[in-house]
Short mmCIF file of C-alpha atoms in Angstrom, two decimals:
data_model
loop_
_atom_site.label_atom_id
_atom_site.label_comp_id
_atom_site.label_asym_id
_atom_site.label_seq_id
_atom_site.Cartn_x
_atom_site.Cartn_y
_atom_site.Cartn_z
CA UNK D 788 0.00 0.00 0.00
CA UNK D 789 2.77 2.44 0.93
CA UNK D 790 4.86 1.64 -2.15
CA UNK D 791 1.84 2.26 -4.39
CA UNK D 792 0.96 5.49 -2.60
CA UNK D 793 4.56 6.71 -2.90
CA UNK D 794 4.76 5.86 -6.61
CA UNK D 795 7.79 3.60 -6.25
CA UNK D 796 8.48 0.79 -8.70
CA UNK D 797 8.86 -2.52 -6.89
CA UNK D 798 8.83 -6.28 -7.19
CA UNK D 799 6.68 -8.12 -4.64
CA UNK D 800 7.83 -11.64 -3.76
CA UNK D 801 5.45 -14.05 -2.08
CA UNK D 802 6.95 -15.54 1.08
CA UNK D 803 4.76 -18.51 1.97
CA UNK D 804 5.09 -18.75 5.75
CA UNK D 805 2.96 -21.91 5.77
CA UNK D 806 5.68 -23.59 3.71
CA UNK D 807 8.52 -22.16 5.79
CA UNK D 808 9.88 -19.80 3.12
CA UNK D 809 10.86 -17.36 5.87
CA UNK D 810 13.44 -19.84 7.22
CA UNK D 811 15.44 -20.12 4.00
CA UNK D 812 18.96 -18.75 4.00
CA UNK D 813 18.10 -16.15 1.35
CA UNK D 814 15.32 -14.64 3.41
CA UNK D 815 17.21 -14.92 6.68
CA UNK D 816 19.97 -12.78 5.18
CA UNK D 817 17.40 -10.02 4.64
CA UNK D 818 15.66 -10.44 7.99
CA UNK D 819 17.58 -12.42 10.62
CA UNK D 820 14.39 -12.55 12.72
CA UNK D 821 12.76 -14.60 9.93
CA UNK D 822 9.48 -12.71 9.89
CA UNK D 823 7.57 -10.93 7.16
CA UNK D 824 7.49 -8.28 5.83
CA UNK D 825 10.98 -7.31 4.68
CA UNK D 826 12.22 -4.90 2.03
CA UNK D 827 15.39 -4.78 -0.06
CA UNK D 828 16.29 -1.43 -1.64
CA UNK D 829 18.97 -1.86 -4.29
CA UNK D 830 19.24 1.92 -4.57
CA UNK D 831 19.60 2.91 -0.92
CA UNK D 832 21.66 5.78 0.48
CA UNK D 833 24.73 6.34 -1.68
CA UNK D 834 23.50 3.74 -4.14
CA UNK D 835 24.07 0.94 -1.65
CA UNK D 836 21.86 -2.07 -1.03
CA UNK D 837 19.75 -1.71 2.12
CA UNK D 838 17.77 -4.41 3.92
CA UNK D 839 14.83 -3.17 6.01
CA UNK D 840 12.64 -5.30 8.26
CA UNK D 841 9.77 -4.69 10.70
CA UNK D 842 6.73 -3.00 9.19
CA UNK D 843 7.15 0.27 11.09
CA UNK D 844 10.76 0.59 9.96
CA UNK D 845 9.79 -0.20 6.37
CA UNK D 846 7.03 2.42 6.35
CA UNK D 847 9.28 5.08 7.84
CA UNK D 848 12.03 4.20 5.34
CA UNK D 849 9.64 4.57 2.38
CA UNK D 850 8.31 7.87 3.73
CA UNK D 851 11.78 9.32 4.25
CA UNK D 852 13.08 8.03 0.91
CA UNK D 853 10.24 9.62 -1.07
CA UNK D 854 9.31 12.60 1.08
CA UNK D 855 5.70 11.41 1.14
CA UNK D 856 3.24 9.88 3.59
CA UNK D 857 4.64 11.73 6.59
CA UNK D 858 3.81 15.31 7.60
CA UNK D 859 6.41 17.96 6.87
CA UNK D 860 5.21 20.05 9.80
CA UNK D 861 7.46 18.93 12.69
CA UNK D 862 4.65 18.83 15.26
CA UNK D 863 2.40 16.78 12.98
CA UNK D 864 5.36 14.54 12.14
CA UNK D 865 5.75 13.71 15.83
CA UNK D 866 2.03 12.93 16.03
CA UNK D 867 2.35 10.61 13.02
CA UNK D 868 5.26 8.77 14.61
CA UNK D 869 3.41 8.56 17.93
CA UNK D 870 0.66 6.58 16.22
CA UNK D 871 3.00 4.54 14.06
CA UNK D 872 4.72 3.29 17.21
CA UNK D 873 1.40 3.03 19.05
CA UNK D 874 0.51 0.42 16.47
CA UNK D 875 3.83 -1.35 16.85
CA UNK D 876 3.08 -1.73 20.54
CA UNK D 877 -0.59 -2.57 20.02
CA UNK D 878 -0.35 -5.06 17.15
CA UNK D 879 0.64 -7.98 19.42
CA UNK D 880 -2.63 -7.56 21.31
CA UNK D 881 -4.67 -7.58 18.09
CA UNK D 882 -2.72 -10.63 16.93
CA UNK D 883 -3.08 -12.51 20.22
CA UNK D 884 -6.80 -11.75 20.24
CA UNK D 885 -7.10 -13.25 16.78
CA UNK D 886 -5.04 -16.28 17.70
CA UNK D 887 -7.06 -17.21 20.78
CA UNK D 888 -10.44 -16.24 19.33
CA UNK D 889 -10.10 -17.92 15.95
CA UNK D 890 -7.61 -20.72 16.42
CA UNK D 891 -7.01 -21.65 20.04
CA UNK D 892 -10.38 -20.92 21.70
CA UNK D 893 -11.44 -24.62 21.80
CA UNK D 894 -8.32 -25.39 23.84
CA UNK D 895 -9.08 -22.74 26.44
CA UNK D 896 -12.30 -23.92 28.03
CA UNK D 897 -12.21 -21.24 30.73
CA UNK D 898 -12.09 -18.50 28.07
CA UNK D 899 -9.53 -16.50 30.06
CA UNK D 900 -7.22 -15.76 27.13
CA UNK D 901 -10.05 -14.70 24.83
CA UNK D 902 -11.53 -12.49 27.55
CA UNK D 903 -8.18 -10.86 28.33
CA UNK D 904 -7.32 -10.01 24.74
CA UNK D 905 -10.91 -9.06 23.87
CA UNK D 906 -10.93 -6.41 26.61
CA UNK D 907 -7.54 -5.04 25.57
CA UNK D 908 -8.52 -4.98 21.90
CA UNK D 909 -11.70 -3.07 22.74
CA UNK D 910 -9.68 -0.63 24.84
CA UNK D 911 -7.33 -0.01 21.92
CA UNK D 912 -10.26 0.47 19.55
CA UNK D 913 -11.66 3.05 21.97
CA UNK D 914 -8.32 4.90 21.98
CA UNK D 915 -8.28 4.88 18.18
CA UNK D 916 -11.93 5.92 17.96
CA UNK D 917 -11.26 8.95 20.16
CA UNK D 918 -8.25 9.90 18.04
CA UNK D 919 -10.29 9.75 14.83
CA UNK D 920 -13.18 11.86 16.08
CA UNK D 921 -13.59 14.79 13.70
CA UNK D 922 -10.73 13.58 11.45
CA UNK D 923 -10.56 11.91 8.06
CA UNK D 924 -7.30 10.16 8.88
CA UNK D 925 -5.03 9.61 11.88
CA UNK D 926 -3.20 12.91 11.38
CA UNK D 927 -6.20 14.94 10.20
CA UNK D 928 -6.76 15.37 6.48
CA UNK D 929 -3.35 13.97 5.51
CA UNK D 930 -3.06 10.26 4.75
CA UNK D 931 0.16 8.92 6.29
CA UNK D 932 2.15 5.84 7.20
CA UNK D 933 0.26 5.82 10.50
CA UNK D 934 -2.96 5.00 8.62
CA UNK D 935 -1.19 2.38 6.51
CA UNK D 936 0.29 0.71 9.60
CA UNK D 937 -2.93 0.61 11.62
CA UNK D 938 -5.47 -0.21 8.89
CA UNK D 939 -4.60 -3.89 8.23
CA UNK D 940 -4.76 -4.88 11.89
CA UNK D 941 -8.14 -3.26 12.47
CA UNK D 942 -9.50 -4.52 9.16
CA UNK D 943 -8.48 -8.08 10.10
CA UNK D 944 -10.58 -7.96 13.26
CA UNK D 945 -13.63 -8.00 11.01
CA UNK D 946 -12.67 -9.58 7.70
CA UNK D 947 -10.16 -12.20 8.85
CA UNK D 948 -10.94 -12.97 12.50
CA UNK D 949 -14.72 -12.51 11.99
CA UNK D 950 -15.04 -10.80 15.36
CA UNK D 951 -17.15 -7.80 14.42
CA UNK D 952 -20.05 -8.81 16.65
CA UNK D 953 -17.95 -9.93 19.62
CA UNK D 954 -15.98 -6.68 19.64
CA UNK D 955 -19.01 -4.50 18.90
CA UNK D 956 -17.02 -2.93 16.08
CA UNK D 957 -20.04 -0.96 14.85
CA UNK D 958 -20.00 0.99 18.12
CA UNK D 959 -16.66 2.54 17.11
CA UNK D 960 -18.24 4.80 14.53
CA UNK D 961 -15.18 6.95 13.81
CA UNK D 962 -13.05 3.85 13.32
CA UNK D 963 -15.61 2.35 10.94
CA UNK D 964 -15.83 5.55 8.89
CA UNK D 965 -12.03 5.70 8.72
CA UNK D 966 -11.88 2.06 7.58
CA UNK D 967 -14.28 2.88 4.75
CA UNK D 968 -12.13 5.84 3.65
CA UNK D 969 -8.95 3.76 3.61
CA UNK D 970 -10.76 0.88 1.89
CA UNK D 971 -11.75 3.22 -0.94
CA UNK D 972 -8.17 4.18 -1.85
CA UNK D 973 -6.86 2.50 -5.04
CA UNK D 974 -3.58 1.69 -3.29
CA UNK D 975 -5.49 -0.23 -0.62
CA UNK D 976 -7.43 -2.27 -3.15
CA UNK D 977 -4.24 -3.21 -4.99
CA UNK D 978 -2.16 -3.68 -1.86
CA UNK D 979 -4.65 -6.19 -0.47
CA UNK D 980 -4.44 -8.28 -3.66
CA UNK D 981 -0.64 -8.34 -4.05
CA UNK D 982 0.90 -11.57 -2.70
CA UNK D 983 -2.54 -12.93 -1.95
CA UNK D 984 -2.35 -16.73 -1.65
CA UNK D 985 -5.68 -16.99 -3.45
CA UNK D 986 -4.81 -14.71 -6.35
CA UNK D 987 -2.08 -16.02 -8.65
CA UNK D 988 -2.33 -12.89 -10.82
CA UNK D 989 -0.80 -10.78 -8.03
CA UNK D 990 1.73 -13.25 -6.63
CA UNK D 991 5.32 -12.14 -7.24
CA UNK D 992 3.94 -8.86 -8.58
CA UNK D 993 5.96 -6.23 -10.48
CA UNK D 994 4.57 -2.72 -10.18
CA UNK D 995 4.42 -0.01 -12.80
CA UNK D 996 5.60 2.70 -10.39
CA UNK D 997 6.85 5.99 -11.79
CA UNK D 998 10.02 6.43 -9.72
#
């Protein structure tokens, strides 16, 4: 999504984590932590090759490389980074909620894990809902890497984990309106298809970026 928004040409390579692609030596050289996503820039600073891993670092790298997707106003830039790193700290709670709710719930008959992560996920949604009140995007009218970082995790609560009713997602009206605005962006539509296991057309995708 960020690469499309920034207008960068790129090749997207499908790393099938179900097949263990992330543990191959080639991928481990890019990201020693053996997690996706990772980015290789063959035209990094000074023309050098640069490996970037962790989604927040990748988004910040793209923004700084292109001078896009991050506010130029220094105060707004700090706000953008606040929320980028808020997501980095919050994503494990969204992920653990999804794990226990969708996959491990039958093994936890007392429901403690689901209850714990449900309450924390709802608290985080409330924080985000308050932030978005009266705004089109996280940082106001400007679409930034903060939106790109947060969107997939919140979207997954509904479309992947199927937890809309449990979480009462419709009660977070500002979050829902924001999701609709991000959904409508062409870069979102394309970004959600690239490297999709169920869409061979967009596996190992080469963009037509302008830069």
